[in-house]
Coordinates of N, CA, C and O in Angstrom, one line a residue:
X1 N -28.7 26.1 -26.4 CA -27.8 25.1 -25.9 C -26.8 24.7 -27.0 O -27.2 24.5 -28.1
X2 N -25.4 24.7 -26.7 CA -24.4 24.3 -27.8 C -24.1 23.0 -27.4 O -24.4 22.4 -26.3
X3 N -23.5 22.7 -28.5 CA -22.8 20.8 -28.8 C -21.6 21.3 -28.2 O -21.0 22.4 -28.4
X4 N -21.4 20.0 -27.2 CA -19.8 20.1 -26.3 C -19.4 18.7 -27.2 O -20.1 18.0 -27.7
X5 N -17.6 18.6 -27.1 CA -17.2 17.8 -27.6 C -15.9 17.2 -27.1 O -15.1 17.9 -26.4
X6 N -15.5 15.8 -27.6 CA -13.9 15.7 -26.8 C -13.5 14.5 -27.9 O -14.2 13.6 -28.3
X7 N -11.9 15.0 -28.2 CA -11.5 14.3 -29.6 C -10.3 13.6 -29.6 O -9.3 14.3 -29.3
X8 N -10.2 12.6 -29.7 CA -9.0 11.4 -29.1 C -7.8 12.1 -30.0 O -6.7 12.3 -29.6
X9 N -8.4 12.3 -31.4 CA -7.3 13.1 -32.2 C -6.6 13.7 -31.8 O -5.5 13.6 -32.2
X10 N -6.7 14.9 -30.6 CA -6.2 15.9 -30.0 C -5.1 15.4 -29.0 O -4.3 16.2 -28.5
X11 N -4.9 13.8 -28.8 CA -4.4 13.5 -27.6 C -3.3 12.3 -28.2 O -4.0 11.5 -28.9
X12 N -2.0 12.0 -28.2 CA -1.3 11.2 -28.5 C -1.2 10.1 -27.9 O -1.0 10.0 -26.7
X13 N -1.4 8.7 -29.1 CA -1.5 7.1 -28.3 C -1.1 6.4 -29.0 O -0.9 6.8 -30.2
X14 N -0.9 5.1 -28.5 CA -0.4 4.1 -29.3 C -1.3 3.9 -30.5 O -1.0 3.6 -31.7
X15 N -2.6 4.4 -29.9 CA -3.3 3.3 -30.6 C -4.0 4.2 -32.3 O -4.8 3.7 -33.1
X16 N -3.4 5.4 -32.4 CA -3.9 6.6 -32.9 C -5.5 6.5 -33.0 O -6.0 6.0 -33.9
X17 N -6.2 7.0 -32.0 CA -7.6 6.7 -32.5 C -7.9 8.0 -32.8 O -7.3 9.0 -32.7
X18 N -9.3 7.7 -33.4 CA -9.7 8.8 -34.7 C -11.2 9.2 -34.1 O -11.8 10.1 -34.5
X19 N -11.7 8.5 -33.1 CA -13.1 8.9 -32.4 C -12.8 10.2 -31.9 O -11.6 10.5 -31.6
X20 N -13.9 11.1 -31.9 CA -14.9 12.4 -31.6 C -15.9 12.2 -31.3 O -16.6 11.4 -31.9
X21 N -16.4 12.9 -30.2 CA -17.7 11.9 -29.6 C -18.1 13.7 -29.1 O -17.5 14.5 -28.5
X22 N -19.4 13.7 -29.6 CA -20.1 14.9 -28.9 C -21.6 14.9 -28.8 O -22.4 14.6 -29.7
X23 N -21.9 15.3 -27.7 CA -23.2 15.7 -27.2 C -24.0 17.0 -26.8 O -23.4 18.0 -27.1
X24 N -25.3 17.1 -26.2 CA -25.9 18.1 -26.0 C -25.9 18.7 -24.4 O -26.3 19.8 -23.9
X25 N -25.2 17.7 -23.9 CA -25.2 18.0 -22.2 C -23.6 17.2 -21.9 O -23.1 16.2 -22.5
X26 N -22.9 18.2 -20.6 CA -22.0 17.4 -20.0 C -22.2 16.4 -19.5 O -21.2 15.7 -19.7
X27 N -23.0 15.8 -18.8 CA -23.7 14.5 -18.3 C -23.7 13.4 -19.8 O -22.9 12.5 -20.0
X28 N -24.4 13.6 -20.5 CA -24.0 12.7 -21.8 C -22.7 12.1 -22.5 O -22.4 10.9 -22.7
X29 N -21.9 13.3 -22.8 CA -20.7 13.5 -23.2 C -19.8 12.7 -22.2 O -19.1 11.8 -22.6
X30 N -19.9 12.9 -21.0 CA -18.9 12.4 -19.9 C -19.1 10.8 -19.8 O -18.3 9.9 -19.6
X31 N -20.3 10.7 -20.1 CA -20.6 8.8 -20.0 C -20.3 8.4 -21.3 O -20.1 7.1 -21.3
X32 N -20.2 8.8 -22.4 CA -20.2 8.3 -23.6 C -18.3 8.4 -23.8 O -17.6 7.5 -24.2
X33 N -18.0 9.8 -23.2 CA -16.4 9.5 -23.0 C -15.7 8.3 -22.2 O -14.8 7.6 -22.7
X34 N -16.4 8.0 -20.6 CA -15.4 7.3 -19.8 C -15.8 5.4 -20.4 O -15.2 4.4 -20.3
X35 N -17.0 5.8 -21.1 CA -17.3 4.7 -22.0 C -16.0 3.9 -22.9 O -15.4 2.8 -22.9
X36 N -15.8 5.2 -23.8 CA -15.2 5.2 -24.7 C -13.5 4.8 -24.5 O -12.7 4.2 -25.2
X37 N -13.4 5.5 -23.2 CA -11.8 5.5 -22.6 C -11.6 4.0 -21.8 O -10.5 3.4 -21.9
X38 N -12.5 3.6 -21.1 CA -12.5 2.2 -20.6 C -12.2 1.2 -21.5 O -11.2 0.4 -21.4
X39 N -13.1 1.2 -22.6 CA -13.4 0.0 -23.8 C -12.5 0.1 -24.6 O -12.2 -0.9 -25.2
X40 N -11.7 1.2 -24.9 CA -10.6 1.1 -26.0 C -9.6 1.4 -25.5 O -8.6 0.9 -26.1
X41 N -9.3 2.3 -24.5 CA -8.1 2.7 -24.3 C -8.0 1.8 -22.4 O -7.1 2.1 -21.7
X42 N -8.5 1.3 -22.2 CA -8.2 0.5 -21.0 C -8.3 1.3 -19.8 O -7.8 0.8 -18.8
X43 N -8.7 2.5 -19.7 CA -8.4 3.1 -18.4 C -9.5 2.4 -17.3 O -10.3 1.4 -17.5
X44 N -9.1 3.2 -16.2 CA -10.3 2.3 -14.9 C -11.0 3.9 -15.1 O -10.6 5.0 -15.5
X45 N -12.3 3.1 -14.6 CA -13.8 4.4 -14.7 C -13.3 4.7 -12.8 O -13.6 4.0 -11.9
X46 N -12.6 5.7 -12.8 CA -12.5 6.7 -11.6 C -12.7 7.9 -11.8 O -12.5 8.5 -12.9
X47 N -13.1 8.6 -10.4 CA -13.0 10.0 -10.0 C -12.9 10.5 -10.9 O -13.7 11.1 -11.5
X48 N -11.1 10.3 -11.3 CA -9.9 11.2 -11.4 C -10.4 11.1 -12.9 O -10.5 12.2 -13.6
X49 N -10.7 10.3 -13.3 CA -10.7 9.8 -15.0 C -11.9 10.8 -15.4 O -11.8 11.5 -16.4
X50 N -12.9 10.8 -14.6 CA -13.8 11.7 -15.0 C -13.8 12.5 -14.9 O -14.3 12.9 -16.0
X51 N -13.3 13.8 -14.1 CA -12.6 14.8 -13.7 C -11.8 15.0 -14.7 O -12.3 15.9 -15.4
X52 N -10.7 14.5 -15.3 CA -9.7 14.7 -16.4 C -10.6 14.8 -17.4 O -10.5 15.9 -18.0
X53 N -11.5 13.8 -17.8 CA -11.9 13.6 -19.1 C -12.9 15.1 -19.3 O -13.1 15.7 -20.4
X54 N -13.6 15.7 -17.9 CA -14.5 16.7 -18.2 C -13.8 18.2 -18.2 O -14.3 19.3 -18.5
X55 N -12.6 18.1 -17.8 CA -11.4 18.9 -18.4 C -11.0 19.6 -19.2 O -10.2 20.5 -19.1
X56 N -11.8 18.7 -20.6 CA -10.9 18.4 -22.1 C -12.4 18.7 -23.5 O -12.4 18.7 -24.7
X57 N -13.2 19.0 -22.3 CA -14.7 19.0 -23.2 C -14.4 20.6 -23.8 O -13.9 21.5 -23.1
X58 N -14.9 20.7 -25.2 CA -14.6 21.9 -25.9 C -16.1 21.7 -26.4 O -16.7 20.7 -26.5
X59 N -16.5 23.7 -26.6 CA -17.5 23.9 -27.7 C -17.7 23.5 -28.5 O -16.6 23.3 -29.1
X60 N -18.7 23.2 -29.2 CA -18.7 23.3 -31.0 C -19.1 21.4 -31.1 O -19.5 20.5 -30.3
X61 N -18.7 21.5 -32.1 CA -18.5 20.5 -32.6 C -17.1 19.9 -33.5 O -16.3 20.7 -34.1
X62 N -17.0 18.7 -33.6 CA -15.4 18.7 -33.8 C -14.9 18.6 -35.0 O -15.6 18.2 -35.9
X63 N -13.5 19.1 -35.2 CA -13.4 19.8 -36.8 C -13.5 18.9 -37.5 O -13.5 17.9 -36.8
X64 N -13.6 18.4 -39.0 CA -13.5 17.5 -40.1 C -11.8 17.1 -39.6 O -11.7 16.1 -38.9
X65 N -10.8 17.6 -40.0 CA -9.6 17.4 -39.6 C -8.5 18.1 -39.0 O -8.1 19.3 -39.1
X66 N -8.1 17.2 -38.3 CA -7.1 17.8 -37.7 C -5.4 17.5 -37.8 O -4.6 18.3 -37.3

């Protein structure tokens, strides 16, 4: 099993955030993301949000920088 991952770095915002959040299962990853997108970036926990956010999930683990 590989580390899936999704990296705010990758995505342009006001707020430039610097979180990378990765897990061992899409089920993990996905709650720890719409977690993450609710609480700091304000979105509403929908469908659509989840759907988008499991979109965006990449292999590996995420680089030192980008």
């Amino acid at each position: 099993m590989s580390r899936k991952y999704i990296d705010c770095r990758e995505y342009p915002s006001d707020s430039h955030c610097s979180v990378a959040i990765s897990a061992d299962n899409d089920t993990e990853l996905l709650e720890a993301a719409v977690q993450h997108a609710v609480s700091v970036h304000q979105h509403e926990d929908t469908p659509e949000l989840r759907s988008q956010l499991g979109k965006l999930f990449k292999e590996g683990t995420p680089p030192l920088n980008i």
